[in-house]
Short mmCIF file of C-alpha atoms in Angstrom, two decimals:
data_model
loop_
_atom_site.label_atom_id
_atom_site.label_comp_id
_atom_site.label_asym_id
_atom_site.label_seq_id
_atom_site.Cartn_x
_atom_site.Cartn_y
_atom_site.Cartn_z
CA MET A 11 -87.05 -58.86 -72.62
CA ILE A 12 -88.24 -59.48 -69.25
CA LEU A 13 -85.71 -59.22 -66.36
CA PRO A 14 -86.08 -60.83 -62.94
CA SER A 15 -86.17 -58.60 -59.93
CA ALA A 16 -85.80 -58.90 -56.15
CA CYS A 17 -89.44 -58.93 -55.77
CA PRO A 18 -90.95 -62.14 -57.30
CA THR A 19 -94.24 -60.53 -58.54
CA LEU A 20 -92.33 -57.45 -60.02
CA GLN A 21 -91.02 -57.75 -63.51
CA TYR A 22 -89.22 -55.27 -65.57
CA ILE A 23 -89.81 -54.87 -69.25
CA TRP A 24 -87.63 -53.14 -71.66
CA ILE A 25 -89.61 -51.05 -74.25
CA GLY A 26 -87.54 -49.20 -76.59
CA PHE A 27 -84.59 -47.77 -74.41
CA ARG A 28 -86.49 -47.69 -71.25
CA LEU A 29 -86.80 -50.10 -68.58
CA TYR A 30 -90.48 -50.29 -67.22
CA SER A 31 -92.15 -52.12 -64.34
CA LEU A 32 -95.55 -52.82 -65.19
CA PRO A 33 -97.03 -53.33 -61.56
CA CYS A 34 -94.94 -50.41 -60.45
CA ALA A 35 -96.45 -48.29 -63.27
CA ILE A 36 -99.92 -49.50 -62.47
CA HIS A 37 -99.33 -48.62 -58.86
CA LEU A 38 -97.83 -45.11 -59.60
CA ALA A 39 -100.76 -44.32 -61.85
CA ASP A 40 -103.20 -45.19 -59.07
CA GLN A 41 -101.18 -43.26 -56.66
CA GLN A 42 -101.03 -40.25 -58.98
CA GLN A 43 -104.75 -40.52 -59.39
CA ASP A 44 -105.28 -40.59 -55.63
CA ASP A 45 -102.96 -37.64 -55.24
CA LEU A 46 -104.93 -35.67 -57.88
CA ILE A 47 -108.08 -36.23 -56.03
CA SER A 48 -106.65 -35.31 -52.59
CA ARG A 49 -105.26 -31.94 -54.12
CA GLN A 50 -108.61 -31.30 -55.62
CA VAL A 51 -110.43 -32.00 -52.20
CA CYS A 52 -107.86 -29.92 -50.34
CA ARG A 53 -108.22 -27.07 -52.74
CA THR A 54 -112.13 -27.25 -52.49
CA SER A 55 -111.66 -27.35 -48.67
CA VAL A 56 -109.26 -24.34 -48.62
CA ARG A 57 -111.85 -22.27 -50.71
CA LYS A 58 -114.68 -23.17 -48.31
CA GLN A 59 -112.52 -22.40 -45.31
CA LEU A 60 -111.56 -18.98 -46.92
CA SER A 61 -115.17 -18.37 -47.98
CA ASN A 62 -116.37 -19.17 -44.41
CA THR A 63 -113.73 -16.85 -42.91
CA PHE A 64 -114.59 -13.99 -45.23
CA ARG A 65 -118.28 -14.56 -44.44
CA ARG A 66 -117.61 -14.47 -40.64
CA GLU A 67 -115.36 -11.33 -40.94
CA SER A 68 -117.93 -9.57 -43.01
CA GLU A 69 -120.67 -10.43 -40.61
CA GLU A 70 -118.52 -9.14 -37.69
CA LYS A 71 -117.78 -5.84 -39.60
CA GLY A 72 -121.28 -5.32 -40.86
CA MET A 73 -121.61 -1.56 -41.55
CA ASP A 74 -117.62 -1.21 -41.53
CA MET A 75 -117.45 -3.11 -44.86
CA ILE A 76 -119.65 -0.56 -46.73
CA PRO A 77 -118.93 2.98 -47.68
CA LYS A 78 -119.38 5.61 -44.90
CA ASP A 79 -120.05 8.70 -47.20
CA PRO A 80 -123.73 8.78 -47.94
CA VAL A 81 -123.23 9.52 -51.60
CA MET A 82 -120.91 6.63 -51.94
CA LEU A 83 -123.13 4.35 -49.94
CA LEU A 84 -126.09 5.35 -52.20
CA SER A 85 -124.22 4.30 -55.34
CA PHE A 86 -123.12 1.01 -53.52
CA VAL A 87 -126.54 -0.07 -52.32
CA ASN A 88 -128.27 0.56 -55.63
CA LEU A 89 -125.79 -1.37 -57.52
CA LYS A 90 -126.11 -4.37 -55.27
CA LEU A 91 -129.79 -3.97 -55.23
CA ARG A 92 -129.76 -3.83 -59.15
CA ASP A 93 -127.28 -6.60 -59.65
CA PHE A 94 -127.60 -8.97 -56.69
CA TYR A 95 -130.66 -8.62 -54.46
CA GLY A 96 -134.27 -8.70 -54.98
CA SER A 97 -135.12 -6.68 -51.99
CA LEU A 98 -133.45 -4.40 -49.45
CA GLU A 99 -134.27 -7.07 -46.68
CA ALA A 100 -132.17 -9.61 -48.70
CA LEU A 101 -129.21 -7.20 -48.98
CA CYS A 102 -129.30 -6.34 -45.31
CA GLU A 103 -129.45 -9.89 -44.22
CA ASP A 104 -126.75 -11.12 -46.75
CA LEU A 105 -124.27 -8.21 -45.72
CA ALA A 106 -125.36 -8.24 -42.02
CA ILE A 107 -126.22 -4.62 -41.90
CA ASP A 108 -128.88 -2.86 -39.91
CA ARG A 109 -131.82 -1.85 -42.40
CA GLN A 110 -132.70 1.03 -40.22
CA GLU A 111 -129.20 2.50 -39.89
CA LEU A 112 -128.85 2.21 -43.62
CA THR A 113 -132.29 3.78 -44.51
CA GLU A 114 -131.54 6.75 -42.04
CA LYS A 115 -128.12 7.42 -43.53
CA LEU A 116 -129.44 7.61 -46.98
CA ALA A 117 -132.57 9.68 -45.72
CA SER A 118 -129.98 12.30 -44.45
CA ILE A 119 -129.40 12.92 -48.29
CA ASP A 120 -133.06 12.69 -49.08
CA TYR A 121 -133.05 9.33 -50.71
CA HIS A 122 -135.85 6.74 -49.71
CA TYR A 123 -136.19 3.10 -50.55
CA ASP A 124 -138.77 2.50 -53.33
CA GLU A 125 -139.93 -1.20 -52.99
CA GLU A 126 -141.49 -1.21 -56.38
CA ARG A 127 -138.25 -0.09 -58.07
CA ASN A 128 -136.08 -2.02 -55.50
CA ARG A 129 -133.72 1.02 -55.21
CA PHE A 130 -133.24 4.24 -53.31
CA VAL A 131 -134.74 7.19 -55.18
#
């Protein structure tokens, strides 16, 4: 059964016990799709902003974000070298830390960087 409405282009249709407006339903579906896309774009944007903020903060902190204790530092650096970085230069660049300061700190406990093994031994 089709009912007339105030809007001449809009028609209501009874389906079962519910009253539906086909143009309105199509418009709402389009609007929901647009909202979904907007939310996804917004989430991606927020993630990028948080990532950039974290990266900037970590660059500003540099050596502050890694362990101070030389033994803990050794464990931290060797783990990072083993799992994430192909060289000490890449680790220092990515974490924004001074290579000389790092090697001096680990040399104080008699550990030196071995390029062949890509670890401090």
